[in-house]
Amino acid sequence: MPTSRPRRRPDTRGARLAVLDPATGEQFDEAPDQRPDELDAVVDRAHAAWLGWRANRAVRTTALLAAADAVEAAGAELAPLLTREQGKPLAESYTEISRTAARLRYFAELDPGTLPITDGRPVRSEIRWRPLGPVAAIVPWNSPLQLASAKFAPALAAGNTMVLKPSPFTPLATRLLVSVVASALPADVLTIVTGREPLGARLASHPGIRHVTFTGSVATGRSVARGAAASPARVTLELGGNDAAVLLEDVDVERIADRLFWAAFRNCGQICMAVKRVYAPARLHSRVVEALAERARTVVVGSGLDPGTRMGPVNNIPQLERVERWTARAVADGARAAAGGHRLDRPGYFFAPTVLSDVPPDSPVVTEEQFGPVLPVLPYRSLDEAVEAANGTGFGLGGSVWGTDVERATAVAGRLECGTAWINHHAELSLAQPFAGVKESGVGIAGGPWGLYGNLSPFVVHRPEETWS
Ligand code: NAD
């Protein structure tokens, strides 16, 4: 008797993208690997949805506030998924979710208003603000939800629609987030596409897109800007950082050590504005190295899903290899690993929290963005030398100054070439502040009212005196 073999159903789901758990290195799920030629239909639908969405600000406010509630309600589902694909401790995933909800509420209620223009002439002019159309957002894998919401909250509040592309390393939590947010919005106001390159490149250069807002590395940012020039679309680039922390002579090392450590190692160092270099007065250098190294040696590293974990794995293999390569190069060139310096001998992408001293100042771990759990601590002899070194890279995202005399520290902070500087702190941001890097760290302004105006076009109504009644 012939054996009947079960008939295989044709796979109608299209190509898939494997999603790995960085704590194990194993695949745990998958996402659609969409083709660039699918974008035409997606952008067309975003354009059709824009015609309704742009019409009424009050309707948008109500919908975005409802979306914020929905995000909070989905926290228990979103957080473990984010931790699983990104690696960060669960508490940090919850922080991303609460900031996403807060950002939706902030922009939902931010009114761009109408501005009168007065220049002394008998003319009544006013600026009104109009949305741009469909916006493309492309974001990286380090804080997927927060960075996605930093794009869609102002863009949608302004009356645009959005096509969002997360990193192929972290598509899942963002897909879930978009489905949650979109459930409170009209169809096609917020759409997600996932897949490998050239999906992002094609999205950035799509002729139907009016604004490309990108967060990621400097090299990709340049390529995105070139692509967007073809349409041409407005471009906002939030790029890499190599933030310096400058410690002053009067710094209380023990008092600041915890805060400084976490400013460098939170999210395993994978934060654009993490402290990536420390400059310490030569007299205090070994104490600073030891205080940070002690914390690096004792921090609990593990799966972000384990309740005791304070630091998770590096997110992906290319990133892990970069951290490993630059650390090995620094050590080969004479650096000393006061803590760490190597991968951890366990499955997954774990790198031991590493504090380096005696690092040559031209080592890539100093001059480039390591974006991982490795921190070089460099000595300086004069403050001018420290400020010059802090400003001596192509980056200009953030920076900080640490000392007991806060007025003096504030004066030194004023000499840093960056978009945001902190005193005895690092990487704390307000939703209401402008967020913009200088030099290679960015183009355009995100955050606060500036982020809203970045998603709007001014429309000027100009009335000369003879039209006044
Ligand atoms: P990346 O530049 O490799 O990728 C960012 C995004 O761009 C991803 O979605 C990726 O798939 C996509 N992409 C890749 N090639 C593309 C192309 N040719 N055209 C269009 N899109 C393309 O960056 P990453 O490794 O995912 O993220 C780390 C970088 O992001 C770091 O440099 C970090 O400092 C930066 N970052 C900056 C900020 C900020 O606000 N300034 C915030 C977080 C991260």
Coordinates of C-alpha atoms and ligand atoms in Angstrom, one line a residue:
M1 CA 0.0 0.0 0.0
P2 CA 1.5 3.4 -1.0
T3 CA 2.2 5.5 2.0
S4 CA 0.7 8.9 1.7
R5 CA 3.1 11.6 2.8
P6 CA 1.8 14.7 4.4
R7 CA 1.6 17.4 1.8
R8 CA 3.7 20.4 2.5
R9 CA 1.7 23.6 2.6
P10 CA 3.4 26.2 0.4
D11 CA 5.0 28.9 2.6
T12 CA 3.1 32.0 1.7
R13 CA 4.8 34.1 4.4
G14 CA 7.7 35.1 2.3
A15 CA 11.3 35.3 3.3
R16 CA 12.1 35.3 7.1
L17 CA 14.7 37.0 9.2
A18 CA 16.2 34.9 12.1
V19 CA 16.1 36.7 15.4
L20 CA 18.7 35.6 17.9
D21 CA 18.8 35.8 21.7
P22 CA 22.2 37.4 22.5
A23 CA 22.2 35.7 25.9
T24 CA 22.4 32.3 24.2
G25 CA 23.5 33.0 20.6
E26 CA 20.5 30.9 19.4
Q27 CA 17.6 31.8 17.2
F28 CA 14.4 32.1 19.2
D29 CA 12.0 33.6 16.6
E30 CA 11.8 35.2 13.2
A31 CA 10.3 38.3 11.5
P32 CA 9.4 39.1 7.9
D33 CA 12.4 39.8 5.6
Q34 CA 10.7 42.2 3.3
R35 CA 11.9 43.1 -0.1
P36 CA 12.5 46.7 -1.1
D37 CA 10.0 46.4 -3.9
E38 CA 7.2 46.1 -1.3
L39 CA 7.9 49.6 -0.2
D40 CA 5.9 51.3 -3.1
A41 CA 2.6 49.9 -1.8
V42 CA 3.5 50.7 1.8
V43 CA 4.4 54.3 1.0
D44 CA 1.3 54.8 -1.2
R45 CA -0.9 53.6 1.8
A46 CA 1.0 56.0 4.1
H47 CA 0.3 58.8 1.7
A48 CA -3.4 58.0 1.5
A49 CA -3.6 57.8 5.3
W50 CA -1.9 61.2 5.6
L51 CA -4.7 63.0 3.8
G52 CA -7.0 62.2 6.7
W53 CA -4.5 62.2 9.5
R54 CA -3.2 65.7 8.8
A55 CA -6.7 67.3 9.0
N56 CA -7.4 67.6 12.7
R57 CA -5.0 68.1 15.5
A58 CA -7.6 67.4 18.3
V59 CA -8.3 64.0 16.7
R60 CA -4.6 63.3 16.7
T61 CA -4.1 64.3 20.3
T62 CA -6.9 62.0 21.5
A63 CA -5.5 59.1 19.4
L64 CA -1.9 59.5 20.6
L65 CA -3.0 59.7 24.2
A66 CA -4.9 56.5 23.8
A67 CA -1.8 55.0 22.1
A68 CA 0.2 55.9 25.2
D69 CA -2.3 54.1 27.5
A70 CA -2.1 51.1 25.2
V71 CA 1.7 51.0 25.3
E72 CA 1.7 51.0 29.1
A73 CA -1.0 48.3 29.2
A74 CA 1.2 46.1 27.0
G75 CA 4.3 46.6 29.1
A76 CA 4.4 43.1 30.5
E77 CA 4.3 41.6 27.0
L78 CA 6.7 44.1 25.4
A79 CA 9.5 44.1 28.1
P80 CA 10.5 40.4 28.1
L81 CA 10.4 40.4 24.3
L82 CA 12.7 43.4 24.1
T83 CA 15.1 41.9 26.6
R84 CA 15.1 38.6 24.7
E85 CA 16.2 40.1 21.4
Q86 CA 18.2 43.0 22.7
G87 CA 19.8 41.6 25.8
K88 CA 19.3 44.5 28.3
P89 CA 18.1 43.8 31.9
L90 CA 14.3 43.6 32.2
A91 CA 14.2 46.8 34.3
E92 CA 15.8 48.8 31.5
S93 CA 13.3 47.4 29.0
Y94 CA 10.5 48.6 31.3
T95 CA 12.2 52.0 31.3
E96 CA 12.1 52.1 27.5
I97 CA 8.4 51.4 27.6
S98 CA 7.5 54.0 30.1
R99 CA 9.6 56.6 28.2
T100 CA 7.7 55.6 25.0
A101 CA 4.4 56.3 26.7
A102 CA 5.7 59.6 28.2
R103 CA 6.9 60.7 24.8
L104 CA 3.6 60.0 23.1
R105 CA 1.8 62.1 25.8
Y106 CA 4.3 64.9 25.6
F107 CA 4.1 65.3 21.8
A108 CA 0.3 64.7 21.7
E109 CA -0.2 67.8 23.8
L110 CA 2.5 70.0 22.3
D111 CA 0.8 72.7 20.2
P112 CA 3.0 74.2 17.4
G113 CA 0.7 77.3 17.5
T114 CA 0.8 80.2 15.2
L115 CA 3.6 82.7 15.4
P116 CA 3.2 86.4 14.5
I117 CA 6.2 88.0 12.7
T118 CA 7.0 91.5 13.5
D119 CA 9.9 93.3 11.9
G120 CA 8.8 97.0 12.3
R121 CA 7.1 97.2 8.8
P122 CA 3.4 97.7 8.4
V123 CA 2.8 94.1 7.5
R124 CA 0.9 91.5 9.4
S125 CA 2.5 88.1 8.9
E126 CA 2.0 84.9 10.7
I127 CA 3.6 81.5 10.5
R128 CA 1.3 78.5 10.5
W129 CA 2.7 75.0 10.5
R130 CA 1.9 72.2 8.1
P131 CA 2.8 68.6 8.1
L132 CA 5.2 67.2 5.5
G133 CA 3.6 63.9 4.4
P134 CA 4.9 60.4 4.9
V135 CA 8.1 60.2 7.0
A136 CA 10.6 57.4 6.9
A137 CA 12.3 56.5 10.2
I138 CA 15.3 54.1 10.4
V139 CA 16.6 53.1 13.9
P140 CA 19.3 50.9 15.4
W141 CA 19.2 48.0 17.8
N142 CA 20.5 49.5 21.1
S143 CA 17.2 51.1 22.4
P144 CA 14.7 50.0 19.8
L145 CA 11.5 51.1 21.4
Q146 CA 12.7 54.4 22.8
L147 CA 14.4 55.4 19.6
A148 CA 11.3 54.4 17.5
S149 CA 9.1 56.5 19.7
A150 CA 11.5 59.4 19.5
K151 CA 10.7 59.3 15.7
F152 CA 7.0 58.5 15.6
A153 CA 5.7 60.6 18.5
P154 CA 6.7 64.0 17.1
A155 CA 6.1 63.0 13.5
L156 CA 2.6 61.7 14.1
A157 CA 1.7 64.5 16.4
A158 CA 2.7 66.9 13.7
G159 CA 0.2 65.3 11.3
N160 CA 2.6 63.1 9.3
T161 CA 2.3 59.4 8.7
M162 CA 5.3 57.2 9.2
V163 CA 7.0 54.1 7.7
L164 CA 9.4 52.8 10.4
K165 CA 12.3 50.4 9.8
P166 CA 14.0 48.9 12.9
S167 CA 17.3 47.1 12.9
P168 CA 17.2 43.5 11.6
F169 CA 18.8 42.5 15.0
T170 CA 15.8 43.8 16.9
P171 CA 12.6 43.7 14.8
L172 CA 10.2 41.9 17.2
A173 CA 9.5 44.2 20.1
T174 CA 9.2 47.1 17.7
R175 CA 6.7 45.1 15.6
L176 CA 4.7 44.5 18.7
L177 CA 4.9 48.1 19.8
V178 CA 3.8 49.3 16.4
S179 CA 0.8 47.0 16.4
V180 CA -0.1 48.3 19.9
V181 CA 0.2 52.0 18.9
A182 CA -1.4 51.5 15.5
S183 CA -4.5 49.9 17.2
A184 CA -5.3 53.4 18.5
L185 CA -4.7 55.1 15.2
P186 CA -6.4 55.1 11.8
A187 CA -5.1 52.4 9.4
D188 CA -1.6 53.0 7.8
V189 CA -0.8 56.1 9.9
L190 CA 2.1 54.1 11.4
T191 CA 3.5 51.1 9.5
I192 CA 6.6 49.0 10.2
V193 CA 8.8 47.2 7.6
T194 CA 11.5 44.7 8.6
G195 CA 14.3 43.2 6.6
R196 CA 17.9 43.3 5.5
E197 CA 19.6 45.8 3.4
P198 CA 18.9 47.3 0.9
L199 CA 15.5 47.8 2.6
G200 CA 16.6 50.8 4.6
A201 CA 18.6 52.3 1.7
R202 CA 15.5 52.0 -0.6
L203 CA 13.2 53.5 2.1
A204 CA 15.6 56.5 2.6
S205 CA 15.6 57.3 -1.1
H206 CA 11.9 56.5 -1.8
P207 CA 10.4 59.4 -3.9
G208 CA 7.2 59.3 -1.8
I209 CA 9.0 60.1 1.5
R210 CA 9.1 63.7 2.6
H211 CA 11.4 63.4 5.6
V212 CA 14.0 60.8 6.5
T213 CA 14.8 60.7 10.2
F214 CA 17.7 58.3 10.9
T215 CA 19.4 57.2 14.1
G216 CA 22.6 55.1 13.7
S217 CA 26.2 55.2 12.8
V218 CA 28.0 58.0 11.1
A219 CA 28.9 55.9 8.1
T220 CA 25.3 54.8 7.5
G221 CA 24.0 58.3 8.2
R222 CA 26.1 59.7 5.3
S223 CA 24.8 57.0 3.0
V224 CA 21.2 57.8 4.1
A225 CA 21.7 61.5 3.4
R226 CA 23.0 60.7 0.0
G227 CA 20.0 58.6 -0.7
A228 CA 17.5 61.2 0.6
A229 CA 19.1 63.8 -1.6
A230 CA 17.6 62.1 -4.7
S231 CA 13.9 62.8 -3.7
P232 CA 14.8 65.3 -2.2
A233 CA 13.5 64.8 1.4
R234 CA 14.3 66.6 4.6
V235 CA 16.9 64.7 6.6
T236 CA 17.5 64.5 10.3
L237 CA 20.5 62.4 11.4
E238 CA 21.2 61.3 15.0
L239 CA 24.5 59.7 14.8
G240 CA 27.3 58.2 16.9
G241 CA 29.0 59.7 19.9
N242 CA 32.3 59.3 21.7
D243 CA 31.4 61.2 24.9
A244 CA 34.2 62.2 27.2
A245 CA 33.8 62.6 31.0
V246 CA 36.4 65.1 32.3
L247 CA 37.1 64.7 36.1
L248 CA 38.4 67.8 37.8
E249 CA 41.1 68.0 40.5
D250 CA 38.5 68.5 43.3
V251 CA 36.4 65.5 42.3
D252 CA 35.3 63.1 45.1
V253 CA 36.2 59.8 43.4
E254 CA 34.3 57.5 45.7
R255 CA 31.2 59.7 45.7
I256 CA 30.9 59.8 41.9
A257 CA 32.2 56.3 41.0
D258 CA 28.9 54.5 40.9
R259 CA 27.2 57.1 38.8
L260 CA 30.2 57.4 36.4
F261 CA 30.4 53.6 36.1
W262 CA 26.8 53.3 35.1
A263 CA 27.0 56.3 32.7
A264 CA 29.5 54.1 30.8
F265 CA 28.2 50.6 31.3
R266 CA 24.4 50.9 31.3
N267 CA 22.9 48.8 28.4
C268 CA 26.4 47.2 28.2
G269 CA 27.8 50.5 27.0
Q270 CA 25.5 50.4 24.0
I271 CA 24.1 53.9 24.3
C272 CA 25.0 56.7 21.9
M273 CA 25.6 59.1 24.7
A274 CA 27.3 56.7 27.2
V275 CA 30.6 57.9 28.7
K276 CA 33.1 56.4 26.2
R277 CA 36.3 58.0 27.6
V278 CA 37.3 59.3 31.0
Y279 CA 40.0 61.9 31.5
A280 CA 41.3 62.0 35.1
P281 CA 43.9 64.3 36.6
A282 CA 47.2 62.4 36.7
R283 CA 47.3 62.6 40.5
L284 CA 43.9 60.8 40.8
H285 CA 44.2 58.5 37.8
S286 CA 45.0 55.2 39.6
R287 CA 42.3 55.8 42.1
V288 CA 39.7 56.4 39.4
V289 CA 40.9 53.3 37.5
E290 CA 40.6 51.2 40.6
A291 CA 37.2 52.6 41.7
L292 CA 35.8 51.8 38.2
A293 CA 37.6 48.4 37.9
E294 CA 36.3 47.3 41.3
R295 CA 32.7 47.9 40.1
A296 CA 33.4 46.2 36.7
R297 CA 34.8 43.1 38.5
T298 CA 31.7 42.7 40.7
V299 CA 28.8 43.7 38.6
V300 CA 26.4 40.8 37.9
V301 CA 26.5 40.0 34.2
G302 CA 24.0 37.6 32.7
S303 CA 20.8 37.1 30.8
G304 CA 18.6 40.2 31.1
L305 CA 15.7 38.0 32.0
D306 CA 17.4 36.9 35.3
P307 CA 16.2 39.2 38.1
G308 CA 19.7 39.7 39.5
T309 CA 21.3 40.8 36.3
R310 CA 22.7 44.3 36.1
M311 CA 24.4 44.0 32.7
G312 CA 23.4 41.8 29.8
P313 CA 25.3 40.6 26.7
V314 CA 26.5 42.7 23.7
N315 CA 23.6 42.6 21.2
N316 CA 25.2 41.0 18.2
I317 CA 28.3 39.3 16.8
P318 CA 29.7 42.2 14.6
Q319 CA 29.5 44.5 17.6
L320 CA 31.1 41.9 19.9
E321 CA 33.9 41.4 17.5
R322 CA 34.5 45.1 17.2
V323 CA 34.7 45.5 21.0
E324 CA 37.0 42.5 21.2
R325 CA 39.2 43.6 18.3
W326 CA 39.7 47.2 19.7
T327 CA 40.4 45.9 23.2
A328 CA 43.0 43.5 22.0
R329 CA 44.6 46.2 19.9
A330 CA 44.8 48.6 22.8
V331 CA 46.3 45.9 25.0
A332 CA 48.8 44.9 22.2
D333 CA 49.8 48.6 22.1
G334 CA 50.5 48.7 25.9
A335 CA 47.2 49.2 27.6
R336 CA 46.5 47.4 30.9
A337 CA 43.1 45.8 31.5
A338 CA 42.4 46.7 35.2
A339 CA 39.2 44.7 34.8
G340 CA 37.9 42.4 32.1
G341 CA 39.5 42.6 28.6
H342 CA 38.1 39.4 27.2
R343 CA 34.9 37.5 26.3
L344 CA 33.2 35.5 29.0
D345 CA 33.5 31.8 28.7
R346 CA 29.8 31.0 28.3
P347 CA 27.2 30.8 25.5
G348 CA 26.0 34.1 24.1
Y349 CA 27.7 37.3 23.3
F350 CA 29.1 38.3 26.7
F351 CA 32.1 40.5 27.1
A352 CA 33.6 41.1 30.6
P353 CA 33.1 44.7 31.8
T354 CA 36.5 46.2 30.9
V355 CA 38.4 49.2 32.4
L356 CA 41.6 50.1 30.5
S357 CA 44.5 52.2 31.7
D358 CA 47.7 53.2 30.0
V359 CA 45.9 53.3 26.7
P360 CA 47.7 55.1 23.8
P361 CA 45.6 58.2 23.1
D362 CA 45.4 57.3 19.4
S363 CA 44.0 53.8 20.0
P364 CA 40.7 53.2 18.2
V365 CA 39.1 52.5 21.6
V366 CA 39.7 56.2 22.4
T367 CA 39.3 57.9 19.0
E368 CA 36.4 55.8 17.7
E369 CA 33.1 54.8 19.2
Q370 CA 33.5 51.4 20.9
F371 CA 29.7 51.1 21.7
G372 CA 30.3 48.3 24.2
P373 CA 31.4 47.5 27.8
V374 CA 34.9 48.9 27.5
L375 CA 36.1 52.1 29.1
P376 CA 39.5 53.7 28.7
V377 CA 40.6 56.0 31.5
L378 CA 43.3 58.5 30.5
P379 CA 45.4 60.8 32.7
Y380 CA 45.9 64.5 32.0
R381 CA 48.3 67.1 33.4
S382 CA 46.6 70.4 32.6
L383 CA 42.9 71.2 32.2
D384 CA 43.6 72.7 28.7
E385 CA 45.1 69.4 27.7
A386 CA 42.0 67.5 29.0
V387 CA 39.5 69.8 27.2
E388 CA 41.5 69.6 24.0
A389 CA 41.6 65.8 24.2
A390 CA 37.8 65.7 25.0
N391 CA 37.1 67.8 21.9
G392 CA 39.7 66.0 19.8
T393 CA 37.5 63.5 17.9
G394 CA 35.1 63.9 15.0
F395 CA 32.2 63.3 17.4
G396 CA 30.2 65.9 19.3
L397 CA 27.1 64.3 20.9
G398 CA 27.5 64.8 24.7
G399 CA 30.1 65.3 27.4
S400 CA 30.4 65.8 31.1
V401 CA 32.5 67.4 33.8
W402 CA 32.8 66.1 37.3
G403 CA 33.9 68.0 40.4
T404 CA 32.9 69.4 43.8
D405 CA 33.0 73.0 42.8
V406 CA 29.9 73.0 40.6
E407 CA 30.4 76.5 39.2
R408 CA 33.8 75.7 38.0
A409 CA 32.7 72.4 36.5
T410 CA 29.9 74.3 34.7
A411 CA 32.4 76.7 33.3
V412 CA 34.6 73.9 32.0
A413 CA 31.5 72.2 30.5
G414 CA 30.9 75.3 28.5
R415 CA 34.2 74.6 26.6
L416 CA 33.0 71.1 25.4
E417 CA 32.1 70.8 21.7
C418 CA 28.9 68.8 21.9
G419 CA 25.1 69.1 21.9
T420 CA 24.5 68.4 25.6
A421 CA 26.9 68.6 28.6
W422 CA 26.2 67.4 32.1
I423 CA 27.7 68.3 35.5
N424 CA 28.3 65.3 37.8
H425 CA 26.0 63.3 35.6
H426 CA 25.7 61.9 32.1
A427 CA 23.1 61.0 29.5
E428 CA 20.0 62.2 31.4
L429 CA 17.6 63.9 29.0
S430 CA 14.4 65.8 29.2
L431 CA 11.6 65.3 26.7
A432 CA 11.4 69.1 26.5
Q433 CA 15.1 69.7 25.5
P434 CA 16.6 69.9 22.0
F435 CA 18.6 66.9 21.2
A436 CA 21.3 67.5 18.6
G437 CA 24.8 66.5 18.1
V438 CA 27.5 68.7 16.6
K439 CA 30.3 67.8 14.2
E440 CA 29.8 64.2 12.9
S441 CA 27.2 63.3 15.6
G442 CA 24.2 64.7 13.8
V443 CA 22.3 67.0 11.5
G444 CA 19.0 68.6 12.6
I445 CA 17.3 68.8 16.0
A446 CA 15.2 66.2 17.7
G447 CA 13.4 66.6 21.0
G448 CA 11.1 69.2 22.5
P449 CA 9.4 71.8 20.3
W450 CA 12.3 71.6 18.0
G451 CA 11.6 68.0 17.3
L452 CA 8.0 68.9 16.4
Y453 CA 9.0 71.8 14.1
G454 CA 11.5 69.4 12.5
N455 CA 8.4 67.5 11.3
L456 CA 6.5 70.5 10.1
S457 CA 6.8 73.0 7.2
P458 CA 6.3 76.7 7.9
F459 CA 3.4 78.3 5.9
V460 CA 3.6 82.1 6.0
V461 CA 0.5 84.2 5.5
H462 CA 1.7 87.7 4.6
R463 CA -0.8 90.6 4.8
P464 CA 0.4 94.1 3.7
E465 CA -1.2 97.1 5.4
E466 CA -3.7 97.8 2.6
T467 CA -5.4 94.4 3.3
W468 CA -6.1 95.3 7.0
S469 CA -9.7 96.1 7.6
Ligands
NAD1 P1 23.8 51.3 11.8 O1 24.1 52.6 11.2 O2 24.6 50.1 11.3 O3 22.3 50.9 11.5 C1 21.2 51.8 11.9 C2 20.0 51.4 11.1 O4 20.3 51.7 9.7 C3 19.6 50.0 11.1 O5 18.2 49.9 11.1 C4 20.2 49.4 9.9 O6 19.5 48.2 9.4 C5 20.0 50.5 8.9 N1 20.8 50.6 7.7 C6 22.0 49.9 7.6 N2 22.6 50.2 6.4 C7 21.7 51.1 5.8 C8 21.7 51.8 4.6 N3 22.7 51.7 3.7 N4 20.7 52.7 4.3 C9 19.7 52.9 5.2 N5 19.6 52.2 6.4 C10 20.6 51.3 6.7 O7 23.9 51.5 13.4 P2 23.7 50.4 14.5 O8 25.0 49.5 14.6 O9 22.4 49.7 14.3 O10 23.6 51.3 15.8 C11 24.7 51.8 16.5 C12 25.0 53.2 16.1 O11 23.8 54.0 16.4 C13 26.1 53.8 17.0 O12 26.9 54.6 16.2 C14 25.3 54.7 18.0 O13 26.0 55.8 18.5 C15 24.2 55.2 17.1 N6 23.1 55.8 17.9 C16 22.9 57.1 17.9 C17 21.9 57.7 18.7 C18 21.7 59.2 18.7 O14 20.6 59.5 19.1 N7 22.6 60.0 18.3 C19 21.1 56.8 19.4 C20 21.3 55.5 19.4 C21 22.4 54.9 18.6

